[in-house]
Short mmCIF file of C-alpha atoms and ligand atoms in Angstrom, two decimals:
data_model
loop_
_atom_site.label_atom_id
_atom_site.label_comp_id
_atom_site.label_asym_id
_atom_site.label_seq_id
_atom_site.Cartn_x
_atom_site.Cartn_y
_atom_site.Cartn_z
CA UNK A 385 131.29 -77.12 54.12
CA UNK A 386 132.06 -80.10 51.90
CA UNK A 387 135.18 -80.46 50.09
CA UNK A 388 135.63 -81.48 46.88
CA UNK A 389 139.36 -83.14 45.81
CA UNK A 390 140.38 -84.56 42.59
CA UNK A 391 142.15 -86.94 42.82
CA UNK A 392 139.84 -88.33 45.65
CA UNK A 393 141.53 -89.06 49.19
CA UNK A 394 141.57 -91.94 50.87
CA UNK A 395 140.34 -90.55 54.08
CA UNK A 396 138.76 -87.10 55.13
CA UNK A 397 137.30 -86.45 57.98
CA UNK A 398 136.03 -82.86 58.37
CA UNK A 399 136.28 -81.14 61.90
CA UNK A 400 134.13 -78.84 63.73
CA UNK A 401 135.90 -75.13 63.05
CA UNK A 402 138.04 -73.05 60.52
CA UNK A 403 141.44 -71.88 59.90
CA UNK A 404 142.64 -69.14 58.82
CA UNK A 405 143.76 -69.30 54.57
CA UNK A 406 146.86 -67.35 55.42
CA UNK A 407 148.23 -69.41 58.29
CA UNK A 408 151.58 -70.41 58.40
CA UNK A 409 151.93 -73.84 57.12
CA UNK A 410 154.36 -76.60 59.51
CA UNK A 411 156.05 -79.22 57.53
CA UNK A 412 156.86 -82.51 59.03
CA UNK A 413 158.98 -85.94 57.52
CA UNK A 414 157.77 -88.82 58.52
CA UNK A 415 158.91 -92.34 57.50
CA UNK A 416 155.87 -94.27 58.20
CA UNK A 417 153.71 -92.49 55.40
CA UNK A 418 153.77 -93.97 52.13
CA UNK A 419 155.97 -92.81 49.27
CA UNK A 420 154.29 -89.85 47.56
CA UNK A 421 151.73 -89.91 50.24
CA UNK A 422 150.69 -86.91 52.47
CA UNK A 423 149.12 -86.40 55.44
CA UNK A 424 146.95 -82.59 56.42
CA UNK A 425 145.73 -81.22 59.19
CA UNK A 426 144.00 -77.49 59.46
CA UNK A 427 142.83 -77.27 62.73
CA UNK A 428 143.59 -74.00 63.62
CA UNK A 429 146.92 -74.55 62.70
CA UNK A 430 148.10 -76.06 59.01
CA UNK A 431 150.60 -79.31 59.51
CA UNK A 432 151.15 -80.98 55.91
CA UNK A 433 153.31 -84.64 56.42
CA UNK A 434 155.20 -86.87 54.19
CA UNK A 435 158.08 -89.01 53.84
CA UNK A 436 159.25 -87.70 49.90
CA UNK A 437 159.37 -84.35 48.69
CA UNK A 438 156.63 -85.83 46.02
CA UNK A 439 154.53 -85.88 49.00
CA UNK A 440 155.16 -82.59 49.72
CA UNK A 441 154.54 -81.57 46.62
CA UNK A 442 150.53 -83.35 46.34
CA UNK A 443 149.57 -82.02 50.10
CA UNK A 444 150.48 -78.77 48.95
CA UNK A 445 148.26 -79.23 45.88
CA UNK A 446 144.96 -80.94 48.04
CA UNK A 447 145.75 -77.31 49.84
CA UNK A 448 145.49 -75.41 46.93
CA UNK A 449 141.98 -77.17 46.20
CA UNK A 450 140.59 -76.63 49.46
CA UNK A 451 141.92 -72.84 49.34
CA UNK A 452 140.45 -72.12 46.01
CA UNK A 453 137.23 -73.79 47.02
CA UNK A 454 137.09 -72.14 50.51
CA UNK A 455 138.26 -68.91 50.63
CA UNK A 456 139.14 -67.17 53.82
CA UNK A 457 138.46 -69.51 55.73
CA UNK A 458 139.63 -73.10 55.55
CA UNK A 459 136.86 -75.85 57.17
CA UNK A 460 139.23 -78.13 59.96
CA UNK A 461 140.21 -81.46 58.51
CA UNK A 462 142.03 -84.43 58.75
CA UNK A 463 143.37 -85.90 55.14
CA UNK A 464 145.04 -88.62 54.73
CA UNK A 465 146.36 -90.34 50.95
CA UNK A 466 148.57 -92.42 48.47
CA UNK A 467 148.48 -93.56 45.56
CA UNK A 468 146.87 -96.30 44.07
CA UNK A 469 149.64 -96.98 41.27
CA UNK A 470 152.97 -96.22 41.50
CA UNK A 471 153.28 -95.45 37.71
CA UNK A 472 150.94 -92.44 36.37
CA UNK A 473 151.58 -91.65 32.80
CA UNK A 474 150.62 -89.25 30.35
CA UNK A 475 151.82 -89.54 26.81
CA UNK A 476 152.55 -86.74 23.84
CA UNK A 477 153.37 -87.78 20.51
CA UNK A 478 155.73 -84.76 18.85
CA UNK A 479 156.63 -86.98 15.72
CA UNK A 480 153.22 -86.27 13.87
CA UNK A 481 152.48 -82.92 14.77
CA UNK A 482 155.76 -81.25 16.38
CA UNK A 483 154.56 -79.77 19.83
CA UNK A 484 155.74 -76.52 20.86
CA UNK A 485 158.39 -76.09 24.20
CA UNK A 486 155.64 -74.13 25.63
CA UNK A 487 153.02 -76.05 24.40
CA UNK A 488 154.83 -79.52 26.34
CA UNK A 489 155.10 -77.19 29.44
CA UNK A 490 151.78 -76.39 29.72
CA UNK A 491 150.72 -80.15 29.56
CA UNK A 492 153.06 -80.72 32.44
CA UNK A 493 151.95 -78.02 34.82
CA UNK A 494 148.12 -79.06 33.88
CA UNK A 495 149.11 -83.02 34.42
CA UNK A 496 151.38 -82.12 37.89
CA UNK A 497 148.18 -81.00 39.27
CA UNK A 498 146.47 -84.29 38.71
CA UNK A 499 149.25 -86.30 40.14
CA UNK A 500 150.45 -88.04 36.83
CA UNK A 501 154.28 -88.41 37.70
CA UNK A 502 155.59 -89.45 34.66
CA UNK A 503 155.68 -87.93 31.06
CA UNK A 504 155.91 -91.06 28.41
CA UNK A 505 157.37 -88.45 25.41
CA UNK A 506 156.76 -90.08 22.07
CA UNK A 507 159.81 -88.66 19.75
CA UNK A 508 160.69 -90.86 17.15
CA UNK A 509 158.49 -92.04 14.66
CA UNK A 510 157.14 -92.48 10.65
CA UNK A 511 156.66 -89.06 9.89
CA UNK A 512 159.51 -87.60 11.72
CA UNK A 513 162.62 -87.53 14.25
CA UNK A 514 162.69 -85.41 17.11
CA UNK A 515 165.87 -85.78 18.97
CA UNK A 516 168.46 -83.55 18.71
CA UNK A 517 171.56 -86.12 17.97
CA UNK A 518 175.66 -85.50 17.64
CA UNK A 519 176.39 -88.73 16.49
CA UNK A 520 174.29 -89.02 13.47
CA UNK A 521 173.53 -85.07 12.19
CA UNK A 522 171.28 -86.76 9.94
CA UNK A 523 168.65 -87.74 12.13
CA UNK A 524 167.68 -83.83 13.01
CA UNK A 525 168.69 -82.69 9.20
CA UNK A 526 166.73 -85.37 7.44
CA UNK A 527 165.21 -87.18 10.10
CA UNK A 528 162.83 -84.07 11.50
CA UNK A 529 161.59 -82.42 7.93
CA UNK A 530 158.60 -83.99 6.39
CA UNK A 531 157.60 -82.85 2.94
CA UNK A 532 153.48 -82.82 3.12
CA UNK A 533 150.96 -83.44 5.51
CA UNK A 534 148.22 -85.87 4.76
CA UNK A 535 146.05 -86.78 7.89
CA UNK A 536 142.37 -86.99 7.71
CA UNK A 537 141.67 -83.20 7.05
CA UNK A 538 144.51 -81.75 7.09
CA UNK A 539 145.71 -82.13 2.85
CA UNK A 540 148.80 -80.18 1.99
CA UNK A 541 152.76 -80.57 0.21
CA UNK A 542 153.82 -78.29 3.14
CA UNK A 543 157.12 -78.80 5.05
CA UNK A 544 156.16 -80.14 8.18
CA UNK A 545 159.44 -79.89 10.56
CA UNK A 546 160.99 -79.36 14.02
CA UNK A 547 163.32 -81.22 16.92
CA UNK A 548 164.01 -80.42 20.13
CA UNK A 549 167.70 -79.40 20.94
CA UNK A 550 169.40 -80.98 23.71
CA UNK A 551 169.17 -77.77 25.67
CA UNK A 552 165.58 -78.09 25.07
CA UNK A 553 164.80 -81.39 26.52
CA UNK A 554 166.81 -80.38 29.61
CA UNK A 555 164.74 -77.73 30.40
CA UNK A 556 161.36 -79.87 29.63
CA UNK A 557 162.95 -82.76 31.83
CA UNK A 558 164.25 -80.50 34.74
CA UNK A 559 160.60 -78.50 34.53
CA UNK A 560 159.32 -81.76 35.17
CA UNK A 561 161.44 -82.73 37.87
CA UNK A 562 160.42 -80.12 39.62
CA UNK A 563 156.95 -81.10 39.34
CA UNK A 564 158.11 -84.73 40.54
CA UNK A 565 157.34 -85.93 37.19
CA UNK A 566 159.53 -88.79 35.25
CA UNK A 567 159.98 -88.06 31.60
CA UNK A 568 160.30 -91.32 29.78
CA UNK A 569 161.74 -90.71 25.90
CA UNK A 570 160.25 -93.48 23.57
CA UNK A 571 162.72 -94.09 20.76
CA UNK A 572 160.22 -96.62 18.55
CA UNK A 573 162.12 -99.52 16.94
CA UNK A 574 161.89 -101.49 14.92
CA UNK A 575 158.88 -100.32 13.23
CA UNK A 576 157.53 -96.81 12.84
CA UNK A 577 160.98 -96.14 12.18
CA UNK A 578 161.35 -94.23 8.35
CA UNK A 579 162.76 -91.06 9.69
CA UNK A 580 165.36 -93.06 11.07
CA UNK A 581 165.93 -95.07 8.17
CA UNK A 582 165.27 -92.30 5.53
CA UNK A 583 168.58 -90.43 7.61
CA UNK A 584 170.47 -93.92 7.97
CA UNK A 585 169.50 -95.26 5.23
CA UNK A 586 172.35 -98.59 5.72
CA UNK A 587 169.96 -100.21 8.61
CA UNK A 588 167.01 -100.75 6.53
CA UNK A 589 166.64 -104.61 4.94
CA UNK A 590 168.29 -105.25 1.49
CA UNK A 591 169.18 -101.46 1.20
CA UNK A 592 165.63 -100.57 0.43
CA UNK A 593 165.23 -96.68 0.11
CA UNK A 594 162.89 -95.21 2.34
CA UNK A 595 161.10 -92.04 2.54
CA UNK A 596 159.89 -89.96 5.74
CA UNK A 597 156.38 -90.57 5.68
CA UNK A 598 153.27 -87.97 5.54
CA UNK A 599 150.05 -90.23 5.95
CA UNK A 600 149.71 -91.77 8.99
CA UNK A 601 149.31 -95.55 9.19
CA UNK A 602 151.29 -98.71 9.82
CA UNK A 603 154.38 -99.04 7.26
CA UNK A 604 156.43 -102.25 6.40
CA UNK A 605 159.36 -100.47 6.14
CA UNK A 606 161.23 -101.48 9.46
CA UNK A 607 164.86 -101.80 10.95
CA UNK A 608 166.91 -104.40 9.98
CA UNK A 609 167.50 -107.17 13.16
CA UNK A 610 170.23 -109.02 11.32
CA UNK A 611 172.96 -106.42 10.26
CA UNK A 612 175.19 -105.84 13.14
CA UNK A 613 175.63 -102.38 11.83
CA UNK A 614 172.13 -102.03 13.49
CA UNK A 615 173.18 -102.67 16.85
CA UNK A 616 176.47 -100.26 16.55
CA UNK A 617 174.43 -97.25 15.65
CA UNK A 618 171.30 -98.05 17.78
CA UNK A 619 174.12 -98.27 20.82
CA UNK A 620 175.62 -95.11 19.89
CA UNK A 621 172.15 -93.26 19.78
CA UNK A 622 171.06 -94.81 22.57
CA UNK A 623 174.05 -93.42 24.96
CA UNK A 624 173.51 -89.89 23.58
CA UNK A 625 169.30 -90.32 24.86
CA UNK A 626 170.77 -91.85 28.09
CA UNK A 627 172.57 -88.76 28.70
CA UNK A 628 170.19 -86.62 28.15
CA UNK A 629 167.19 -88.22 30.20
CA UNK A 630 168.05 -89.20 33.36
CA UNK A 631 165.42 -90.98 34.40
CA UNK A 632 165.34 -94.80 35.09
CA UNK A 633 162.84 -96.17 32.00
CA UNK A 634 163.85 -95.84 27.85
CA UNK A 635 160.69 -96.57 26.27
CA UNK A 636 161.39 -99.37 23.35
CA UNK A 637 158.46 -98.79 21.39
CA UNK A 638 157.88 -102.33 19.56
CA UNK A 639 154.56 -101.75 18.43
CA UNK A 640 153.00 -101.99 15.03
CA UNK A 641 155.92 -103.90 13.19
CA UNK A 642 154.85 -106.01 10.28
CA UNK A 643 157.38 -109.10 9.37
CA UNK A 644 157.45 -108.76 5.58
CA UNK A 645 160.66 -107.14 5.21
CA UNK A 646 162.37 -109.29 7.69
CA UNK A 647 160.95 -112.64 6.01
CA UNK A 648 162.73 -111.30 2.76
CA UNK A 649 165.79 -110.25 4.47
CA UNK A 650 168.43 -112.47 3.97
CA UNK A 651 170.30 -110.95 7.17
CA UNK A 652 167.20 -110.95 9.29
CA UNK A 653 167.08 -115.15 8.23
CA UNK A 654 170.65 -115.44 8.74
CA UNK A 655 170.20 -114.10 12.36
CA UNK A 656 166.85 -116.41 13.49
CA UNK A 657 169.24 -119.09 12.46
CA UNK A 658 172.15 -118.37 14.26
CA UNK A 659 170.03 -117.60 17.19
CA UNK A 660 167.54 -120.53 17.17
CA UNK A 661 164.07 -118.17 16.47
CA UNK A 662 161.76 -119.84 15.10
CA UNK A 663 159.37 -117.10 13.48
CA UNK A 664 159.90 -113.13 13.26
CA UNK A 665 157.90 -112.12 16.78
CA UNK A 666 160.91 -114.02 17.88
CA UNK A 667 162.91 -112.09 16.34
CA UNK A 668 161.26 -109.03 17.45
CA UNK A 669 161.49 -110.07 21.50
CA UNK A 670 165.51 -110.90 20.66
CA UNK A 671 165.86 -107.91 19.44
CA UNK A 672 164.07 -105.82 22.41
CA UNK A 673 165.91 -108.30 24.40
CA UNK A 674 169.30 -107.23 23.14
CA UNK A 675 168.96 -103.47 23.55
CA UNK A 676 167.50 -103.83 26.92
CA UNK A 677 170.51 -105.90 27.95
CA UNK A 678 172.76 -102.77 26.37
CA UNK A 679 170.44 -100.52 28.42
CA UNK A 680 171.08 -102.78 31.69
CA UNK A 681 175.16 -102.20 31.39
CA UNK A 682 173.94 -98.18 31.39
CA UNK A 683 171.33 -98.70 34.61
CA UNK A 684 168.28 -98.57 32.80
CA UNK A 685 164.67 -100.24 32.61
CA UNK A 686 163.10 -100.70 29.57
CA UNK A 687 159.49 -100.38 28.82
CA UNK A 688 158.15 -102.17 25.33
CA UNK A 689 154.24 -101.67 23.72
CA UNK A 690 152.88 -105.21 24.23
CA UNK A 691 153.37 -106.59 20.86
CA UNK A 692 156.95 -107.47 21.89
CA UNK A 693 154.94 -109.93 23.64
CA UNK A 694 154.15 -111.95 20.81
CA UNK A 695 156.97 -114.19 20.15
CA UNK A 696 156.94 -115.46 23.76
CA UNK A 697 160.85 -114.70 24.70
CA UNK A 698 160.59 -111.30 26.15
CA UNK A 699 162.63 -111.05 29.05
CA UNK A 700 160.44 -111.02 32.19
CA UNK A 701 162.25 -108.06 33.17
CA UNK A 702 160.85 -105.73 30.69
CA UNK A 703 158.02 -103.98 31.29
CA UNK A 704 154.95 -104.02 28.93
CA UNK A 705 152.44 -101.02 28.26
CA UNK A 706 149.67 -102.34 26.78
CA UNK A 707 147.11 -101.14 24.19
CA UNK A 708 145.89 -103.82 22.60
CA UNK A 709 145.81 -107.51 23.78
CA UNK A 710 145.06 -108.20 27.17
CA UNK A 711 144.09 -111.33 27.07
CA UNK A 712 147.76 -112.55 26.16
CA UNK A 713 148.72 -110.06 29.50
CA UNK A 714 146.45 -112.19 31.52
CA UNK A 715 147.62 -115.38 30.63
CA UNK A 716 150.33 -116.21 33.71
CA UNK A 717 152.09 -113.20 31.46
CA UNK A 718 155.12 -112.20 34.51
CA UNK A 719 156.18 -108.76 32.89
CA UNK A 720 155.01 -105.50 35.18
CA UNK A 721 152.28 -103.95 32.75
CA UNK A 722 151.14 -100.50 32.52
CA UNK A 723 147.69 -100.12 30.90
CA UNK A 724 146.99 -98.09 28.35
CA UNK A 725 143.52 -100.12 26.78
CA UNK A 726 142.93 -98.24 23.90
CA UNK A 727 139.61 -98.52 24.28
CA UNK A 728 139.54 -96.77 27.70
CA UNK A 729 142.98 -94.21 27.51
CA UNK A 730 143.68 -93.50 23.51
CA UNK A 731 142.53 -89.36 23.95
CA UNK A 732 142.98 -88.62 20.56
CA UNK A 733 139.68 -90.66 19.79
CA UNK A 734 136.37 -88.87 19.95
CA UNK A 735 134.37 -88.22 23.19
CA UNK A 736 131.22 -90.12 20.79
CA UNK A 737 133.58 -93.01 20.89
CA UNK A 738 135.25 -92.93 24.54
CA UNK A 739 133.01 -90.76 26.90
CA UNK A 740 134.15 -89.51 30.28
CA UNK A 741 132.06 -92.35 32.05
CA UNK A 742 133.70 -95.05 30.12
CA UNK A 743 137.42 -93.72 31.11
CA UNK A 744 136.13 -92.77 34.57
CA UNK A 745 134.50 -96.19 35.02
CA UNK A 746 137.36 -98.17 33.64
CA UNK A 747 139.12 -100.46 36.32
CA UNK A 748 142.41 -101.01 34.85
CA UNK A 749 143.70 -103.26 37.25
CA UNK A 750 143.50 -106.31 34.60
CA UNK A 751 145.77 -108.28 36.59
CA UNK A 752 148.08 -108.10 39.94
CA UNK A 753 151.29 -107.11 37.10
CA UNK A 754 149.83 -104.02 36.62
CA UNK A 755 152.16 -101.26 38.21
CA UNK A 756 149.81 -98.41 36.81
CA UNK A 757 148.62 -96.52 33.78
CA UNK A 758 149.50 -94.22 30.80
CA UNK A 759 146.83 -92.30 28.80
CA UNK A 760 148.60 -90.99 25.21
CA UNK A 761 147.61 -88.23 22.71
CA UNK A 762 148.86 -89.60 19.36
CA UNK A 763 148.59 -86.67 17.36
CA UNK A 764 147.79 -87.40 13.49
CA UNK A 765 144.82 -85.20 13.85
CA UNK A 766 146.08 -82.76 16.82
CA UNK A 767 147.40 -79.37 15.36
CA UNK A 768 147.69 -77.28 17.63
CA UNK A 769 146.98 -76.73 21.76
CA UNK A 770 143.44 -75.94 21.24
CA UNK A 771 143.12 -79.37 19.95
CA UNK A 772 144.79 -81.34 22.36
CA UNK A 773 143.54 -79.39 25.29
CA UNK A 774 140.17 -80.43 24.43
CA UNK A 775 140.58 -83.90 23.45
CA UNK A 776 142.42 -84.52 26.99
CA UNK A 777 140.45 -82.63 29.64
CA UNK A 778 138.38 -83.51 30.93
CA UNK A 779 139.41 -87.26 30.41
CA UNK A 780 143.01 -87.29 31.57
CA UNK A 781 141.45 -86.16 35.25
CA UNK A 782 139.28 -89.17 34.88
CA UNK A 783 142.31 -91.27 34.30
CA UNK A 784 144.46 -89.23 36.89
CA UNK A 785 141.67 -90.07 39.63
CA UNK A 786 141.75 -94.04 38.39
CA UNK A 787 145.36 -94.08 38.97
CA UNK A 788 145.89 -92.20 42.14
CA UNK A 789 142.27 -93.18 44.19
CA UNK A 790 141.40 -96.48 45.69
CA UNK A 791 138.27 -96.03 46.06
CA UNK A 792 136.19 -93.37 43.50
CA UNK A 793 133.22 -91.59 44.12
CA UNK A 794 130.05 -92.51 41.75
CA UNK A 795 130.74 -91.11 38.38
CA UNK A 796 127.82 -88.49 38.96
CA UNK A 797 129.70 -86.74 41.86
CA UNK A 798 133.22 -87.02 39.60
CA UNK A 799 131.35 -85.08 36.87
CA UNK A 800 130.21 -82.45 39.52
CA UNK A 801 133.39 -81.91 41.29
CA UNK A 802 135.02 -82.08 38.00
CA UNK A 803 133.34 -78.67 36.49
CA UNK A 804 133.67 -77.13 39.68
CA UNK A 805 137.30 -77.82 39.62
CA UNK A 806 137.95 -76.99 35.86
CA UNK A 807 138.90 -73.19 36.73
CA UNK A 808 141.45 -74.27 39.43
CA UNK A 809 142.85 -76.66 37.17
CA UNK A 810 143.07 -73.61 34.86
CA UNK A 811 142.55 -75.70 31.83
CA UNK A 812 141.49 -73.20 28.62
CA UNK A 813 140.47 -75.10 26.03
CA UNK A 814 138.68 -78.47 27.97
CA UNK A 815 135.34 -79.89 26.37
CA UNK A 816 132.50 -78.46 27.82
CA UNK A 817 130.31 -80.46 30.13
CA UNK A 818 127.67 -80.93 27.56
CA UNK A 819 130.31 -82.91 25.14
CA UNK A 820 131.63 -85.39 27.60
CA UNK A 821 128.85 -87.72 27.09
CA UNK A 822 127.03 -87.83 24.04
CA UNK A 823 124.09 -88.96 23.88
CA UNK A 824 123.48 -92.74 22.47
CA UNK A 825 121.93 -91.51 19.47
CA UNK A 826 124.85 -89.41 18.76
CA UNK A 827 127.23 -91.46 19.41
CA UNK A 828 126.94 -93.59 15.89
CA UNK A 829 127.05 -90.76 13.88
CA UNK A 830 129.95 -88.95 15.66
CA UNK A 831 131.94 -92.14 15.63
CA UNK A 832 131.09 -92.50 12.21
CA UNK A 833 132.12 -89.06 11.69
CA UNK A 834 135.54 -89.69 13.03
CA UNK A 835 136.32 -92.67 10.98
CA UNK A 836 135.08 -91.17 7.73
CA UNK A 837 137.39 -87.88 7.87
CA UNK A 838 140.61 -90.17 9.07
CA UNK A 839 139.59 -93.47 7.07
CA UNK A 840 143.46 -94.84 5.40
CA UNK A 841 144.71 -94.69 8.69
CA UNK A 842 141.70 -96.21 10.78
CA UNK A 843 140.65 -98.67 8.08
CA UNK A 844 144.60 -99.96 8.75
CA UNK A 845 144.28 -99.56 12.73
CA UNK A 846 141.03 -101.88 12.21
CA UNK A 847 142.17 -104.55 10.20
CA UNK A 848 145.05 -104.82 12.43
CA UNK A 849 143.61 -104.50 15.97
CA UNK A 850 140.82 -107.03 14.52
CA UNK A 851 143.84 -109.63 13.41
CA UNK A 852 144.91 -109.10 17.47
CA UNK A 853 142.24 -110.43 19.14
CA UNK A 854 141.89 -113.40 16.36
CA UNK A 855 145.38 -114.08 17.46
CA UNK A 856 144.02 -113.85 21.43
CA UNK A 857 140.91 -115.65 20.73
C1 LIG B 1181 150.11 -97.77 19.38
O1 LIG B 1181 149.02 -97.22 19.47
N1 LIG B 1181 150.59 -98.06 18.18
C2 LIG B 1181 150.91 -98.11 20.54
ZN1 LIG B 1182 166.95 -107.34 7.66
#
């Protein structure tokens, strides 16, 4: 009987013979296996071997495949795997759309399955804060109510609101520990930063007033890099996030900052003088710099979206998700990168515009700096689970099988293994197999579709993601 496995193993070789479903299984350590790798055996008897507990954790889940596949009784094999990438990343964005405790869960256990071992959890943003914080009650009592909701569609004056308490974000971080998942909080400076600015309202430039947005898009409004008061409150924050998540990497944001407030900001000028920056991208990578030296004093990594890249002085210890731009990534760039083309991994985009093949095809190995790969769900037009659930599966499996195989099957025996899978994955809500790739003559119009409903925002993403690869060019 053939097995099917997603992610795909490295090496299987099936024996003559079966096993028994319900025999005991032996666990062995052993140091010379790879970390997170796993070795199986069901040859009459079941041996799973590793050197982590993450290990562990995958061999157990191959098992499950071949159990819910097989039945009774188990065909004898020999399995051996590790990953490709070290870093396998999923991202949810609560700041647009607030995401239920339950709802994050869910997302986890689905993602756990597919090997991903890190949650990138987008909390901070334009259109709301999500972070429970002691040192600045604002940011939860302003910060995390929005007054309307304007995103494609969706047209309405409602109060959109909701945080996470600290209790909260313990349990989502220790569910995901237990899943050998990372979660990395992304605290987005200094743009896409008005629910932070509309709740402290001193670290904008020039004291300009600024209000929680409820249309998505890119917004000048940004925080101020000159007024030390900045760097005193962002500290403060800061420590309250590093106690909270535990894990090694703060996520910087960085991206989508325009310059105009800074170039008007006599503060901002003041400080590219003092420090010898010669334009505002400089300013931007100083900045970045300077938190992720604070973070360094605490024991943590930082992680920065790649237009942090821009001025040329980010520290070659930071590491660089990128989106947009990789063309400046492959030139002698010496940051570790995580890919995250938005051409390839942005799953809030329409299957018309990125079908399964193109994920599933996608080698995002740009360069030898790249340590792995994070698909997001931004979530201006997600609602609700039904929404994301669909938008993300079956995609995130193709990225899941990018990241952890090293060598993939042809796309036409992913697709098959894929929808025989879907009920052990236990996914409600995924596309069905008819929607992953449209044909070409629907494509147009469903692309077309897409822009149309969501235009202010997309006719901004456009303009600026055409202005980045003038820049490149
Ligand atoms: C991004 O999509 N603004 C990282
Ligand atoms: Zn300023």
């Amino acid at each position: 009987m053939k097995i099917s496995l997603i992610p795909a193993p490295e090496k299987i070789v099936c024996k003559s013979g079966f096993t028994g479903n319900e025999t005991e299984i032996k666990i062995r350590y052993d140091n010379a296996i790879p970390p997170e790798g796993f070795v199986m055996d069901i040859n009459g008897e079941i041996t799973l071997k590793a050197s982590s507990d993450a290990g562990l954790f995958y061999a157990r889940g191959a098992l499950e495949q071949i159990k819910f596949q097989c039945g009774k009784n188990l065909p004898n094999v020999h399995i051996e795997d590790s990953p490709r990438f070290s870093h396998r990343s999923f991202m949810l964005d609560s700041c647009r759309h607030f995401i239920s405790v339950s709802d994050i869960k869910r997302m986890i256990t689905y993602c756990a399955k597919l090997r991903f071992n890190v949650f990138h959890w987008h909390l901070t943003d334009d259109q709301g804060w999500r972070m429970e914080m002691d040192c600045r009650r604002e940011l939860i009592n302003t910060g995390s109510v929005r007054k309307g909701n304007h995103f494609g569609a969706e047209q309405n004056d409602k109060i959109h609101s909701g945080y996470y308490t600290k209790e909260q974000m313990r349990e989502i971080i220790a569910f995901a520990h237990e899943k050998h998942m990372q979660v990395i909080p992304e605290f987005d400076m200094p743009g896409h930063a008005s629910a932070l600015l509309k709740s402290i309202p001193e670290l904008a430039c020039c004291g300009k007033k600024v209000e929680i947005k409820t249309k998505p898009g890119i917004f000048k409004d940004i925080i101020c890099a000159g007024n030390e008061k900045t760097y005193e409150t962002l500290f403060l924050i800061l420590d309250e996030i590093c106690e909270i998540f535990t894990d090694e990497y703060i996520h910087l944001g960085g991206d989508e900052a325009p310059k105009p407030q800074w170039q008007n900001c006599p503060d901002c000028q003041k400080r590219m003088a003092d420090e010898g920056l010669k334009n505002e991208n400089e300013l931007q990578g100083w900045f970045i710099n300077r938190i992720a030296d604070y973070l360094a004093g605490k024991g943590k990594k930082v992680i920065t979206w790649n237009e942090s890249l821009k001025g040329g002085n980010l520290a070659e210890n930071i590491t660089v998700q990128m989106w947009m731009d990789p063309k400046r990534l492959s030139k002698n760039c010496p940051n570790r990168i995580i890919n995250s083309d938005f051409f390839h991994y942005y799953a809030d985009y329409p299957y018309a515009m990125t079908p399964l093949k193109k994920v599933y095809c996608y080698d995002p190995q740009i360069n030898e700096n790249v340590i792995g790969v994070d698909t997001p769900i931004w979530t201006e037009y997600i609602e609700n689970r039904k929404q994301m659930e669909y938008m993300c599966f079956p995609r995130f499996i193709a990225t899941a099988q990018t990241a952890w195989s090293k060598s993939k099957p042809p796309y036409a025996v992913f697709k098959k293994e894929v929808s025989e899978l879907m009920p052990y994955f236990g996914i409600k809500y995924a596309a069905a197999s008819d929607e992953w790739d449209p044909k070409a003559y629907k494509r147009l119009p469903g692309i077309i579709r897409h822009f149309g409903s969501v235009s202010p925002y997309e006719k901004a993403r456009k303009i600026f993601t055409k202005k980045n690869r003038q820049e490149t060019n």
